[in-house]
Rosetta silent file (secondary structure, phi, psi, omega in degrees, C-alpha in Angstrom):
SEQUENCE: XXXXXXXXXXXXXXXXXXXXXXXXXXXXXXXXXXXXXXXXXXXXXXXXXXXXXXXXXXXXXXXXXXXXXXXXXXXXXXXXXXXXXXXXXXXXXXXXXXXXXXXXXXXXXXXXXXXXXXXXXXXXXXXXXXXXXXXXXXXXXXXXXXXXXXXXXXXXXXXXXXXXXXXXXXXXXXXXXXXXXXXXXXXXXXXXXXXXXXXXXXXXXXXXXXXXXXXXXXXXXXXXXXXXXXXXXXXXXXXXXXXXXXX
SCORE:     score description
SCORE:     0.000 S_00000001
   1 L     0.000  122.358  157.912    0.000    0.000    0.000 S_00000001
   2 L   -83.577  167.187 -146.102    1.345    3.741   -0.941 S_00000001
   3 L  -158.180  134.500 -164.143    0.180    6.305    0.678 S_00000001
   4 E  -121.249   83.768 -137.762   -0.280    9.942   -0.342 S_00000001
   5 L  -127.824   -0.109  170.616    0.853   11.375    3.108 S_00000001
   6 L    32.403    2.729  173.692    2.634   14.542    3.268 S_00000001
   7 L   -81.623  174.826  164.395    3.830   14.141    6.801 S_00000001
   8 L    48.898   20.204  172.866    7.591   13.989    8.228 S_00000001
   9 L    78.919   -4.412  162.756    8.658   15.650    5.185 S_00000001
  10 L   -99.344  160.018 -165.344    7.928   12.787    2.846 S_00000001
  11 L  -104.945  -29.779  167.511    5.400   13.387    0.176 S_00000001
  12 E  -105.686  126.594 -178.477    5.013    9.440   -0.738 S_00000001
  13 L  -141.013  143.058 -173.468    5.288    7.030    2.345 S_00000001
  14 L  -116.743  134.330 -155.309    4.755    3.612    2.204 S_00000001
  15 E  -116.813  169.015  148.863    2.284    0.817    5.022 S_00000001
  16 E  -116.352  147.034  161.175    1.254   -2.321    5.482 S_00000001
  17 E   -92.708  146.130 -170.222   -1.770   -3.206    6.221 S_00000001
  18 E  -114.205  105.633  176.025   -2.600   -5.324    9.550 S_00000001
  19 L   -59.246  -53.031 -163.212   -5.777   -7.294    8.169 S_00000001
  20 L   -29.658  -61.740 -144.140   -6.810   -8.326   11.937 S_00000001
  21 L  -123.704   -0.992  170.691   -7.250   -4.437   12.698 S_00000001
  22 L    48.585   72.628 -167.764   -7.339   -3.045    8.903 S_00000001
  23 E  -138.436  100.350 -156.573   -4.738   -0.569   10.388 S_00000001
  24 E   -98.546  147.102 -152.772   -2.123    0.782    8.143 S_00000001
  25 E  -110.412  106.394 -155.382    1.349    0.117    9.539 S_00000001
  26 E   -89.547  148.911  150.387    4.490    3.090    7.823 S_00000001
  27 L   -69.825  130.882  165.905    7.343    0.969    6.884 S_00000001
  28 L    92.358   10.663 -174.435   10.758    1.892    8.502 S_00000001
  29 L   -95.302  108.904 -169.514    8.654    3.250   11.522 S_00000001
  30 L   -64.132  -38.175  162.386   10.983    2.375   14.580 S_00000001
  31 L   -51.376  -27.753  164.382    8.279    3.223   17.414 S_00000001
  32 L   -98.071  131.269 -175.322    6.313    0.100   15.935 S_00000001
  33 L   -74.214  -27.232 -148.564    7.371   -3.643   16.811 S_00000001
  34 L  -118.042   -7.263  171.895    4.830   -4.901   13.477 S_00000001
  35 L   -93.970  173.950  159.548    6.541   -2.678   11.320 S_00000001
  36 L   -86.534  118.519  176.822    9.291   -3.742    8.620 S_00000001
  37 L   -80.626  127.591 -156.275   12.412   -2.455    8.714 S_00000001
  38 L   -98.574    0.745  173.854   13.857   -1.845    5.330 S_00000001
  39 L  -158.282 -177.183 -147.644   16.906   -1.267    6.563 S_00000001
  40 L  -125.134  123.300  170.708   19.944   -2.857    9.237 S_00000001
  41 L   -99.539  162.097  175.530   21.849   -1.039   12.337 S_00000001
  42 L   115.075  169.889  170.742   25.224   -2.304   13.011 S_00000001
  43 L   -31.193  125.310  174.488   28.389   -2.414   10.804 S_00000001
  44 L    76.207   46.243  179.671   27.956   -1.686    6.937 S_00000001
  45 L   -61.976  -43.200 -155.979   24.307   -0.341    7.391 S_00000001
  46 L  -124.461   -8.756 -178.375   24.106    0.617    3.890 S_00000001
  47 L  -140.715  150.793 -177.230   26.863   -1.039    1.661 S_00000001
  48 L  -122.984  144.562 -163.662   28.118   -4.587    2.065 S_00000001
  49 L  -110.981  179.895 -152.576   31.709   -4.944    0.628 S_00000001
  50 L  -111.319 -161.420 -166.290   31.946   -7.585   -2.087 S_00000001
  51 L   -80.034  111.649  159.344   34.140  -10.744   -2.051 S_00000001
  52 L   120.368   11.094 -162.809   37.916   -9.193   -2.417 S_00000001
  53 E  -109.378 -177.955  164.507   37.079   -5.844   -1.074 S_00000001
  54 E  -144.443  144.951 -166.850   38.332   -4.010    2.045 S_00000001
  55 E  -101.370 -179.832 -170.197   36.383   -1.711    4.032 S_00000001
  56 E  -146.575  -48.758  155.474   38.158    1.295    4.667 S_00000001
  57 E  -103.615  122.186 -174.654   35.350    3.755    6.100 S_00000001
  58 L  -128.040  172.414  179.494   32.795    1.915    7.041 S_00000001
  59 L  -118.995  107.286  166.796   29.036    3.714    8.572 S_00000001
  60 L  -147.329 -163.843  166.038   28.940    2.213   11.946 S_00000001
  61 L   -98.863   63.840  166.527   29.662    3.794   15.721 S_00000001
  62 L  -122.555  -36.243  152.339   33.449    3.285   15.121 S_00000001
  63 L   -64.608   80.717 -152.711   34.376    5.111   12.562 S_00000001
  64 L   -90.609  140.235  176.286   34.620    8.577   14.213 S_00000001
  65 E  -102.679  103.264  173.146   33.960   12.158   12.018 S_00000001
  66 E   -92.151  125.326 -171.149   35.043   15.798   12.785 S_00000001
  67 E  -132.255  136.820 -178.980   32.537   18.276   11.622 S_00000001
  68 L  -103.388   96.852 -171.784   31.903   21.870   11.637 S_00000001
  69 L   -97.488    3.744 -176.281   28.116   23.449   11.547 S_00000001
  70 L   -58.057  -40.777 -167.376   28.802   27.064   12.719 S_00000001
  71 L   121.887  -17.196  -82.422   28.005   27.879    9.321 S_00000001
  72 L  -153.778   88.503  168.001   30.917   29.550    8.795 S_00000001
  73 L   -39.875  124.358 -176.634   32.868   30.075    5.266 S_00000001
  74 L  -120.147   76.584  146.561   36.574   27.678    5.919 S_00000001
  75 L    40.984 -130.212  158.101   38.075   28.356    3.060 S_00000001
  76 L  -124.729   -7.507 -169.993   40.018   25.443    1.302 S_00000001
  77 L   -86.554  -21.576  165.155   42.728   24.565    4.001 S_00000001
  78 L   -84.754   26.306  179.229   40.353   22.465    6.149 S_00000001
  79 L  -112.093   -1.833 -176.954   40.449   20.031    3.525 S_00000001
  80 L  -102.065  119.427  158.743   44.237   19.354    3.182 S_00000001
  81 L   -20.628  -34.617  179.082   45.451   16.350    5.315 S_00000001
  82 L  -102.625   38.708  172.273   47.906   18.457    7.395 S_00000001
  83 L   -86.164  130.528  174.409   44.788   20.916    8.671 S_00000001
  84 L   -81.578  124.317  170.247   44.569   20.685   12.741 S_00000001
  85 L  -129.737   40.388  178.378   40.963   19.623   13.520 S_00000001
  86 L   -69.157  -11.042 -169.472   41.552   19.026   16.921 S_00000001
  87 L  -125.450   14.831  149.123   39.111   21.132   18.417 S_00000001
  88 L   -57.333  159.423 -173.731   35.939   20.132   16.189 S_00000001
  89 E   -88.994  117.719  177.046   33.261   18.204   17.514 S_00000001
  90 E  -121.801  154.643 -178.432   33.300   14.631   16.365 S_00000001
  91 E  -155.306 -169.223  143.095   30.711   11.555   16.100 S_00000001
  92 L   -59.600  129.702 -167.040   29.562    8.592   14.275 S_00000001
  93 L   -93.783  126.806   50.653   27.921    8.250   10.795 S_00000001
  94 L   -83.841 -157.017  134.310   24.951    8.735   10.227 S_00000001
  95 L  -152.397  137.176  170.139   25.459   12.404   10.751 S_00000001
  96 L   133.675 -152.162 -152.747   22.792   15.481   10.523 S_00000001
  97 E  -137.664 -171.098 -138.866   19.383   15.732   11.863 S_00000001
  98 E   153.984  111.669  170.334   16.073   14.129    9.643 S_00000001
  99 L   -86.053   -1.635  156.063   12.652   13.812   10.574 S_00000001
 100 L   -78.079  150.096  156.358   12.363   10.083    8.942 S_00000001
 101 L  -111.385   22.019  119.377   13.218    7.834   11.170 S_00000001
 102 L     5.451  -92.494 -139.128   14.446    5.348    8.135 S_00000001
 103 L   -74.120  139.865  163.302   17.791    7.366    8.896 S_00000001
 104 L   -86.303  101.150  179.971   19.844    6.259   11.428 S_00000001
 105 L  -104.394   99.605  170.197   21.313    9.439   13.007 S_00000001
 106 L   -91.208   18.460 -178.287   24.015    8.522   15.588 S_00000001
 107 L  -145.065   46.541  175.797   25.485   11.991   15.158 S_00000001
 108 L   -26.935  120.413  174.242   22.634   15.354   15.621 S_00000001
 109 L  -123.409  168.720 -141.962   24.188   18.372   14.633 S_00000001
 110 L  -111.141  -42.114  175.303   22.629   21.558   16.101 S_00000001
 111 L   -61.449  147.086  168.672   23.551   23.831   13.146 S_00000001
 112 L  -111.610   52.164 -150.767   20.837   24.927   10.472 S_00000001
 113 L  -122.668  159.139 -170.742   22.970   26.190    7.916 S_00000001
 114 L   -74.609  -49.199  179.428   23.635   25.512    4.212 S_00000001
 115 E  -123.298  139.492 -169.179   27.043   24.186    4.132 S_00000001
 116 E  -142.246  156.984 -132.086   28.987   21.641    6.942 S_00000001
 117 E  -138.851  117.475 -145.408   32.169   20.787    6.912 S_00000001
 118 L  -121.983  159.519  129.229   33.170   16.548    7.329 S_00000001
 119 L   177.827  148.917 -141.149   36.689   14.638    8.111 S_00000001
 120 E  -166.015  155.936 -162.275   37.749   11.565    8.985 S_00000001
 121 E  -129.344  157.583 -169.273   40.838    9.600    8.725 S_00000001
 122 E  -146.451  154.243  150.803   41.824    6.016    7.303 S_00000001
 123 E  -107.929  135.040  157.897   45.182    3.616    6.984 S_00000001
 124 E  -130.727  126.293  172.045   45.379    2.028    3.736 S_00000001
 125 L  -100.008   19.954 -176.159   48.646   -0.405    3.901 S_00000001
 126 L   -98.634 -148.747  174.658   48.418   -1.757    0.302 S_00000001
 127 L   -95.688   90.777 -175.038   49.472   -0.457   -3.072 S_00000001
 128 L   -62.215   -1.460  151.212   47.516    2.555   -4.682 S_00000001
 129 L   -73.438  -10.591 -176.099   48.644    1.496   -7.970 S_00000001
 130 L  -124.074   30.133 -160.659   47.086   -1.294   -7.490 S_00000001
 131 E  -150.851  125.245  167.316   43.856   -0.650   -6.166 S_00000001
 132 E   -76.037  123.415  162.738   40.273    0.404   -6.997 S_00000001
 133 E   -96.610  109.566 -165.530   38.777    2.739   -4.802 S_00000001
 134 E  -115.411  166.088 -159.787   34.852    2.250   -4.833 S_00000001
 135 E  -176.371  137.125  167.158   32.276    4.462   -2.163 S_00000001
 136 E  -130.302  144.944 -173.365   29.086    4.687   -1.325 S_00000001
 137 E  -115.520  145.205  161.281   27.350    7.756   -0.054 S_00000001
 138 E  -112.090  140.853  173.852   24.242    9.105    1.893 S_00000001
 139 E  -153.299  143.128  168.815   24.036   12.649    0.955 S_00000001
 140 E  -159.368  110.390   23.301   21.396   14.828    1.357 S_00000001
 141 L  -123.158  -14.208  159.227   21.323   17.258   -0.349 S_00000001
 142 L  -177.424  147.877 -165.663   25.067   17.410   -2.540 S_00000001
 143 E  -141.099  175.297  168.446   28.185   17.459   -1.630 S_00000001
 144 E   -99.129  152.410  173.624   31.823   17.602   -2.462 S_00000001
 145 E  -114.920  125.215 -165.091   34.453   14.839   -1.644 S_00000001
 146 E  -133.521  112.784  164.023   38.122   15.502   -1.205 S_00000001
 147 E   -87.357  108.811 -173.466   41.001   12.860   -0.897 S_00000001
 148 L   104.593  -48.774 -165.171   43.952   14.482    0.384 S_00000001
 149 L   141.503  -17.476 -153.296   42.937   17.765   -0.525 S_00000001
 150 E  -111.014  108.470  155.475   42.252   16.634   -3.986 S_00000001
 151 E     7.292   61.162 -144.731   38.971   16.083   -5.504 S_00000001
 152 E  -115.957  -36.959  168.470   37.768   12.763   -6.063 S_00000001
 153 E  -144.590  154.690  170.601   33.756   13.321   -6.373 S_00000001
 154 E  -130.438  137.004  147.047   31.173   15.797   -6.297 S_00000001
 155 E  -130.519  139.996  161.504   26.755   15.100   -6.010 S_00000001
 156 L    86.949    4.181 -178.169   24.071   17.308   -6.390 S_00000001
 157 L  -105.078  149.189  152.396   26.454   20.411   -6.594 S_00000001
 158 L   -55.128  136.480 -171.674   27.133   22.461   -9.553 S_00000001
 159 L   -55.083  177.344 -165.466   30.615   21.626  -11.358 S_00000001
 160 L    70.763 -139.722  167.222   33.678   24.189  -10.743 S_00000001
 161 L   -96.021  139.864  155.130   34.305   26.394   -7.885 S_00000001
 162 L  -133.587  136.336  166.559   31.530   27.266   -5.641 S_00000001
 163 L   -26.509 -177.769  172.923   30.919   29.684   -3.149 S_00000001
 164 L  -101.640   -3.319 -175.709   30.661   28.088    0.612 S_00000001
 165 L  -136.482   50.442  133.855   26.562   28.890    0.493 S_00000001
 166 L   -77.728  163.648 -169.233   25.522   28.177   -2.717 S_00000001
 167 L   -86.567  148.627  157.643   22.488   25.653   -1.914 S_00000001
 168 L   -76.349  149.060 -171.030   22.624   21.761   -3.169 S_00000001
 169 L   -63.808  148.372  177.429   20.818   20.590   -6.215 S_00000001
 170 L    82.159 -179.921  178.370   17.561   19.103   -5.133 S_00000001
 171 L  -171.937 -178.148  144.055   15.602   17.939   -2.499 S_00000001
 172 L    60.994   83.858 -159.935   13.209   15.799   -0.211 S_00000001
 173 L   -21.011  102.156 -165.394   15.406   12.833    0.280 S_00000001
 174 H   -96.088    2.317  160.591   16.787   11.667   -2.884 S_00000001
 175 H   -76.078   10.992  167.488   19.806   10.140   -0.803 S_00000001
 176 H   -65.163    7.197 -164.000   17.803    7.315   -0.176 S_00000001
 177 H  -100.942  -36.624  145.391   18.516    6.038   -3.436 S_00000001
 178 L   -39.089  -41.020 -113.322   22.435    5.084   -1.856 S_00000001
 179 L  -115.889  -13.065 -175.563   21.047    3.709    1.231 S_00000001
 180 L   -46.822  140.338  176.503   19.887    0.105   -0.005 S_00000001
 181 L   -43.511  -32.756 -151.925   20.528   -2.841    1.978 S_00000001
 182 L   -96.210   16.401  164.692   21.700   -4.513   -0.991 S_00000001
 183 L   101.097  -18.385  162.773   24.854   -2.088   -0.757 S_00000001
 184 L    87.608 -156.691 -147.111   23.866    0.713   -2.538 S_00000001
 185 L  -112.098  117.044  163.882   24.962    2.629   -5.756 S_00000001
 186 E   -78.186  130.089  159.456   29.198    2.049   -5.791 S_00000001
 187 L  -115.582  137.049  159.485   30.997    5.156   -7.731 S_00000001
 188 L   -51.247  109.242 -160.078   34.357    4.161   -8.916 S_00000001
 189 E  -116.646  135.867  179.407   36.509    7.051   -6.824 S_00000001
 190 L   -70.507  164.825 -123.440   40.219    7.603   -8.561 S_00000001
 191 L  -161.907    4.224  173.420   43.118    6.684   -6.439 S_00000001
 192 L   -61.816  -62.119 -163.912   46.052    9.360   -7.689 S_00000001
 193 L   -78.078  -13.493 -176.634   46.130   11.036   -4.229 S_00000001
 194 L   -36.931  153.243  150.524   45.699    7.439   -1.955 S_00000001
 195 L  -137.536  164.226  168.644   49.075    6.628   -0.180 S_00000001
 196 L   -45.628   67.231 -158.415   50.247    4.363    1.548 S_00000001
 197 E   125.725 -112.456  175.029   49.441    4.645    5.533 S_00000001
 198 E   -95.759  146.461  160.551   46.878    7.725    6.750 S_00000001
 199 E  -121.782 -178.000  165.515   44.748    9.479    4.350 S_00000001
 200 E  -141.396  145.231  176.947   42.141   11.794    5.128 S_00000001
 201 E  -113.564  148.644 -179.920   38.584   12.374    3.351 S_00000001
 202 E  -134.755  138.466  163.521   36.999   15.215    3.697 S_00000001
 203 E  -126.337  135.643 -168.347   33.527   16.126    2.730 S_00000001
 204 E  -107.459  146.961 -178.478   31.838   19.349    2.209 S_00000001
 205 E  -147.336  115.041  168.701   27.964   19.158    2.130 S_00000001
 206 E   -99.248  114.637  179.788   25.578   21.530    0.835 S_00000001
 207 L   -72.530  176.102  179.570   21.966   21.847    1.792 S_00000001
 208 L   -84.768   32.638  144.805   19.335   23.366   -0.763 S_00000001
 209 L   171.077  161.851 -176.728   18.920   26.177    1.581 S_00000001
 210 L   -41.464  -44.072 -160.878   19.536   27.464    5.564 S_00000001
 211 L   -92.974   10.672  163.928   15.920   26.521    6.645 S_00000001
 212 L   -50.409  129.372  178.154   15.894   22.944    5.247 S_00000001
 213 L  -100.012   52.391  160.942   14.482   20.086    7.465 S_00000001
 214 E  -179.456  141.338  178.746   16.890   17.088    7.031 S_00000001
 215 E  -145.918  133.556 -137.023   21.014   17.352    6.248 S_00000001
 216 E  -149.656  146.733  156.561   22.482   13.674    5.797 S_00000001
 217 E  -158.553  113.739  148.588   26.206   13.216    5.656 S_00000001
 218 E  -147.396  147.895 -149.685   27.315    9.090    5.621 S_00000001
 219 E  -161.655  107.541  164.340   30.259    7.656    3.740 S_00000001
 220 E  -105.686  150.256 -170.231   31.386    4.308    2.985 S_00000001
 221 E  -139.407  132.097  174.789   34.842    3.426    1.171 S_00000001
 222 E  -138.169  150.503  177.901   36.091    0.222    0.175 S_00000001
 223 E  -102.260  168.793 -162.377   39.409   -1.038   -1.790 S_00000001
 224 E  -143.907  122.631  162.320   39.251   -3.436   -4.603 S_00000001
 225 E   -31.582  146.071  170.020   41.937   -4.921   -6.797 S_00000001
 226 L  -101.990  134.097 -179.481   42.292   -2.661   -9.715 S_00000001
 227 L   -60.015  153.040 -145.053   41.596   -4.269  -12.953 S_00000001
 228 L   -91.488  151.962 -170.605   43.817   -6.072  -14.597 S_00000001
 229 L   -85.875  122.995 -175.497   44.565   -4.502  -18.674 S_00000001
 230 L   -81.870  154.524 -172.779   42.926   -7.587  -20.780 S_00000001
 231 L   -87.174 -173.616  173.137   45.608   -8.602  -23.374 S_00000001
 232 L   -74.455  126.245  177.703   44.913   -7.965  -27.122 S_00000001
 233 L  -115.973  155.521  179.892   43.173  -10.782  -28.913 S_00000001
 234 L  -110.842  160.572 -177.859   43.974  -11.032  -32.830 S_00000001
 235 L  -123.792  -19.205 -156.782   40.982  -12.676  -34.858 S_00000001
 236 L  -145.713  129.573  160.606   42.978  -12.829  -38.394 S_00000001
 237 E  -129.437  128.751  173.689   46.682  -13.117  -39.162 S_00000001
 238 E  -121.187  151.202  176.060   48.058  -12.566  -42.577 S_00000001
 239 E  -103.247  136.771 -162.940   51.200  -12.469  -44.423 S_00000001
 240 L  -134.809   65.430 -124.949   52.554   -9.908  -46.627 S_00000001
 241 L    31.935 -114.715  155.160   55.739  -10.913  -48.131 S_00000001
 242 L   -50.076  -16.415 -145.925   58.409  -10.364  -44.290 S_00000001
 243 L   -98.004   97.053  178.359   55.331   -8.475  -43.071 S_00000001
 244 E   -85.829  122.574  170.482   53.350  -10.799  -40.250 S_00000001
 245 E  -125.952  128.826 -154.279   49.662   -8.622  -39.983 S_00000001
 246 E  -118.260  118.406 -178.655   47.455   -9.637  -37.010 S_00000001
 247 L  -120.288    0.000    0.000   43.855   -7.919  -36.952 S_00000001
Protein backbone atom coordinates (compact mmCIF):
# COMPACT_ATOMS: atom_id res chain seq x y z
CA UNK A 1 0.00 0.00 0.00
CA UNK A 2 1.35 3.74 -0.94
CA UNK A 3 0.18 6.30 0.68
CA UNK A 4 -0.28 9.94 -0.34
CA UNK A 5 0.85 11.38 3.11
CA UNK A 6 2.63 14.54 3.27
CA UNK A 7 3.83 14.14 6.80
CA UNK A 8 7.59 13.99 8.23
CA UNK A 9 8.66 15.65 5.18
CA UNK A 10 7.93 12.79 2.85
CA UNK A 11 5.40 13.39 0.18
CA UNK A 12 5.01 9.44 -0.74
CA UNK A 13 5.29 7.03 2.35
CA UNK A 14 4.75 3.61 2.20
CA UNK A 15 2.28 0.82 5.02
CA UNK A 16 1.25 -2.32 5.48
CA UNK A 17 -1.77 -3.21 6.22
CA UNK A 18 -2.60 -5.32 9.55
CA UNK A 19 -5.78 -7.29 8.17
CA UNK A 20 -6.81 -8.33 11.94
CA UNK A 21 -7.25 -4.44 12.70
CA UNK A 22 -7.34 -3.05 8.90
CA UNK A 23 -4.74 -0.57 10.39
CA UNK A 24 -2.12 0.78 8.14
CA UNK A 25 1.35 0.12 9.54
CA UNK A 26 4.49 3.09 7.82
CA UNK A 27 7.34 0.97 6.88
CA UNK A 28 10.76 1.89 8.50
CA UNK A 29 8.65 3.25 11.52
CA UNK A 30 10.98 2.38 14.58
CA UNK A 31 8.28 3.22 17.41
CA UNK A 32 6.31 0.10 15.94
CA UNK A 33 7.37 -3.64 16.81
CA UNK A 34 4.83 -4.90 13.48
CA UNK A 35 6.54 -2.68 11.32
CA UNK A 36 9.29 -3.74 8.62
CA UNK A 37 12.41 -2.46 8.71
CA UNK A 38 13.86 -1.84 5.33
CA UNK A 39 16.91 -1.27 6.56
CA UNK A 40 19.94 -2.86 9.24
CA UNK A 41 21.85 -1.04 12.34
CA UNK A 42 25.22 -2.30 13.01
CA UNK A 43 28.39 -2.41 10.80
CA UNK A 44 27.96 -1.69 6.94
CA UNK A 45 24.31 -0.34 7.39
CA UNK A 46 24.11 0.62 3.89
CA UNK A 47 26.86 -1.04 1.66
CA UNK A 48 28.12 -4.59 2.06
CA UNK A 49 31.71 -4.94 0.63
CA UNK A 50 31.95 -7.58 -2.09
CA UNK A 51 34.14 -10.74 -2.05
CA UNK A 52 37.92 -9.19 -2.42
CA UNK A 53 37.08 -5.84 -1.07
CA UNK A 54 38.33 -4.01 2.05
CA UNK A 55 36.38 -1.71 4.03
CA UNK A 56 38.16 1.30 4.67
CA UNK A 57 35.35 3.76 6.10
CA UNK A 58 32.79 1.92 7.04
CA UNK A 59 29.04 3.71 8.57
CA UNK A 60 28.94 2.21 11.95
CA UNK A 61 29.66 3.79 15.72
CA UNK A 62 33.45 3.28 15.12
CA UNK A 63 34.38 5.11 12.56
CA UNK A 64 34.62 8.58 14.21
CA UNK A 65 33.96 12.16 12.02
CA UNK A 66 35.04 15.80 12.79
CA UNK A 67 32.54 18.28 11.62
CA UNK A 68 31.90 21.87 11.64
CA UNK A 69 28.12 23.45 11.55
CA UNK A 70 28.80 27.06 12.72
CA UNK A 71 28.00 27.88 9.32
CA UNK A 72 30.92 29.55 8.80
CA UNK A 73 32.87 30.08 5.27
CA UNK A 74 36.57 27.68 5.92
CA UNK A 75 38.07 28.36 3.06
CA UNK A 76 40.02 25.44 1.30
CA UNK A 77 42.73 24.57 4.00
CA UNK A 78 40.35 22.46 6.15
CA UNK A 79 40.45 20.03 3.53
CA UNK A 80 44.24 19.35 3.18
CA UNK A 81 45.45 16.35 5.32
CA UNK A 82 47.91 18.46 7.39
CA UNK A 83 44.79 20.92 8.67
CA UNK A 84 44.57 20.69 12.74
CA UNK A 85 40.96 19.62 13.52
CA UNK A 86 41.55 19.03 16.92
CA UNK A 87 39.11 21.13 18.42
CA UNK A 88 35.94 20.13 16.19
CA UNK A 89 33.26 18.20 17.51
CA UNK A 90 33.30 14.63 16.36
CA UNK A 91 30.71 11.56 16.10
CA UNK A 92 29.56 8.59 14.28
CA UNK A 93 27.92 8.25 10.79
CA UNK A 94 24.95 8.74 10.23
CA UNK A 95 25.46 12.40 10.75
CA UNK A 96 22.79 15.48 10.52
CA UNK A 97 19.38 15.73 11.86
CA UNK A 98 16.07 14.13 9.64
CA UNK A 99 12.65 13.81 10.57
CA UNK A 100 12.36 10.08 8.94
CA UNK A 101 13.22 7.83 11.17
CA UNK A 102 14.45 5.35 8.14
CA UNK A 103 17.79 7.37 8.90
CA UNK A 104 19.84 6.26 11.43
CA UNK A 105 21.31 9.44 13.01
CA UNK A 106 24.01 8.52 15.59
CA UNK A 107 25.48 11.99 15.16
CA UNK A 108 22.63 15.35 15.62
CA UNK A 109 24.19 18.37 14.63
CA UNK A 110 22.63 21.56 16.10
CA UNK A 111 23.55 23.83 13.15
CA UNK A 112 20.84 24.93 10.47
CA UNK A 113 22.97 26.19 7.92
CA UNK A 114 23.64 25.51 4.21
CA UNK A 115 27.04 24.19 4.13
CA UNK A 116 28.99 21.64 6.94
CA UNK A 117 32.17 20.79 6.91
CA UNK A 118 33.17 16.55 7.33
CA UNK A 119 36.69 14.64 8.11
CA UNK A 120 37.75 11.56 8.98
CA UNK A 121 40.84 9.60 8.73
CA UNK A 122 41.82 6.02 7.30
CA UNK A 123 45.18 3.62 6.98
CA UNK A 124 45.38 2.03 3.74
CA UNK A 125 48.65 -0.40 3.90
CA UNK A 126 48.42 -1.76 0.30
CA UNK A 127 49.47 -0.46 -3.07
CA UNK A 128 47.52 2.56 -4.68
CA UNK A 129 48.64 1.50 -7.97
CA UNK A 130 47.09 -1.29 -7.49
CA UNK A 131 43.86 -0.65 -6.17
CA UNK A 132 40.27 0.40 -7.00
CA UNK A 133 38.78 2.74 -4.80
CA UNK A 134 34.85 2.25 -4.83
CA UNK A 135 32.28 4.46 -2.16
CA UNK A 136 29.09 4.69 -1.32
CA UNK A 137 27.35 7.76 -0.05
CA UNK A 138 24.24 9.10 1.89
CA UNK A 139 24.04 12.65 0.95
CA UNK A 140 21.40 14.83 1.36
CA UNK A 141 21.32 17.26 -0.35
CA UNK A 142 25.07 17.41 -2.54
CA UNK A 143 28.19 17.46 -1.63
CA UNK A 144 31.82 17.60 -2.46
CA UNK A 145 34.45 14.84 -1.64
CA UNK A 146 38.12 15.50 -1.21
CA UNK A 147 41.00 12.86 -0.90
CA UNK A 148 43.95 14.48 0.38
CA UNK A 149 42.94 17.76 -0.52
CA UNK A 150 42.25 16.63 -3.99
CA UNK A 151 38.97 16.08 -5.50
CA UNK A 152 37.77 12.76 -6.06
CA UNK A 153 33.76 13.32 -6.37
CA UNK A 154 31.17 15.80 -6.30
CA UNK A 155 26.76 15.10 -6.01
CA UNK A 156 24.07 17.31 -6.39
CA UNK A 157 26.45 20.41 -6.59
CA UNK A 158 27.13 22.46 -9.55
CA UNK A 159 30.61 21.63 -11.36
CA UNK A 160 33.68 24.19 -10.74
CA UNK A 161 34.31 26.39 -7.88
CA UNK A 162 31.53 27.27 -5.64
CA UNK A 163 30.92 29.68 -3.15
CA UNK A 164 30.66 28.09 0.61
CA UNK A 165 26.56 28.89 0.49
CA UNK A 166 25.52 28.18 -2.72
CA UNK A 167 22.49 25.65 -1.91
CA UNK A 168 22.62 21.76 -3.17
CA UNK A 169 20.82 20.59 -6.21
CA UNK A 170 17.56 19.10 -5.13
CA UNK A 171 15.60 17.94 -2.50
CA UNK A 172 13.21 15.80 -0.21
CA UNK A 173 15.41 12.83 0.28
CA UNK A 174 16.79 11.67 -2.88
CA UNK A 175 19.81 10.14 -0.80
CA UNK A 176 17.80 7.32 -0.18
CA UNK A 177 18.52 6.04 -3.44
CA UNK A 178 22.44 5.08 -1.86
CA UNK A 179 21.05 3.71 1.23
CA UNK A 180 19.89 0.10 0.00
CA UNK A 181 20.53 -2.84 1.98
CA UNK A 182 21.70 -4.51 -0.99
CA UNK A 183 24.85 -2.09 -0.76
CA UNK A 184 23.87 0.71 -2.54
CA UNK A 185 24.96 2.63 -5.76
CA UNK A 186 29.20 2.05 -5.79
CA UNK A 187 31.00 5.16 -7.73
CA UNK A 188 34.36 4.16 -8.92
CA UNK A 189 36.51 7.05 -6.82
CA UNK A 190 40.22 7.60 -8.56
CA UNK A 191 43.12 6.68 -6.44
CA UNK A 192 46.05 9.36 -7.69
CA UNK A 193 46.13 11.04 -4.23
CA UNK A 194 45.70 7.44 -1.95
CA UNK A 195 49.07 6.63 -0.18
CA UNK A 196 50.25 4.36 1.55
CA UNK A 197 49.44 4.64 5.53
CA UNK A 198 46.88 7.73 6.75
CA UNK A 199 44.75 9.48 4.35
CA UNK A 200 42.14 11.79 5.13
CA UNK A 201 38.58 12.37 3.35
CA UNK A 202 37.00 15.22 3.70
CA UNK A 203 33.53 16.13 2.73
CA UNK A 204 31.84 19.35 2.21
CA UNK A 205 27.96 19.16 2.13
CA UNK A 206 25.58 21.53 0.84
CA UNK A 207 21.97 21.85 1.79
CA UNK A 208 19.34 23.37 -0.76
CA UNK A 209 18.92 26.18 1.58
CA UNK A 210 19.54 27.46 5.56
CA UNK A 211 15.92 26.52 6.64
CA UNK A 212 15.89 22.94 5.25
CA UNK A 213 14.48 20.09 7.46
CA UNK A 214 16.89 17.09 7.03
CA UNK A 215 21.01 17.35 6.25
CA UNK A 216 22.48 13.67 5.80
CA UNK A 217 26.21 13.22 5.66
CA UNK A 218 27.31 9.09 5.62
CA UNK A 219 30.26 7.66 3.74
CA UNK A 220 31.39 4.31 2.98
CA UNK A 221 34.84 3.43 1.17
CA UNK A 222 36.09 0.22 0.17
CA UNK A 223 39.41 -1.04 -1.79
CA UNK A 224 39.25 -3.44 -4.60
CA UNK A 225 41.94 -4.92 -6.80
CA UNK A 226 42.29 -2.66 -9.72
CA UNK A 227 41.60 -4.27 -12.95
CA UNK A 228 43.82 -6.07 -14.60
CA UNK A 229 44.56 -4.50 -18.67
CA UNK A 230 42.93 -7.59 -20.78
CA UNK A 231 45.61 -8.60 -23.37
CA UNK A 232 44.91 -7.97 -27.12
CA UNK A 233 43.17 -10.78 -28.91
CA UNK A 234 43.97 -11.03 -32.83
CA UNK A 235 40.98 -12.68 -34.86
CA UNK A 236 42.98 -12.83 -38.39
CA UNK A 237 46.68 -13.12 -39.16
CA UNK A 238 48.06 -12.57 -42.58
CA UNK A 239 51.20 -12.47 -44.42
CA UNK A 240 52.55 -9.91 -46.63
CA UNK A 241 55.74 -10.91 -48.13
CA UNK A 242 58.41 -10.36 -44.29
CA UNK A 243 55.33 -8.47 -43.07
CA UNK A 244 53.35 -10.80 -40.25
CA UNK A 245 49.66 -8.62 -39.98
CA UNK A 246 47.46 -9.64 -37.01
CA UNK A 247 43.85 -7.92 -36.95
Amino acid sequence: LTWWEGTGGANLEFFLVDLATEQKILINDTANAKSVKAFRDGPNVFGQPREGMKTLIAIDDKQMWKYDDTGNDLGKAWREKSFNDSAWPQGPALLGYESNPADIIRTELTGRVVTFYFRTRFNFDGDPAATQLRMVHVIDDGAIFYLNGVEIHRYSVPPGDIAFNVNGNGHENQHEMFTTVSGGQQFVIPTTSLVKGENVLAVEVHNDGAGSSDAIMGVELYAAPAAKASAPKFTLATRSGANLNLE
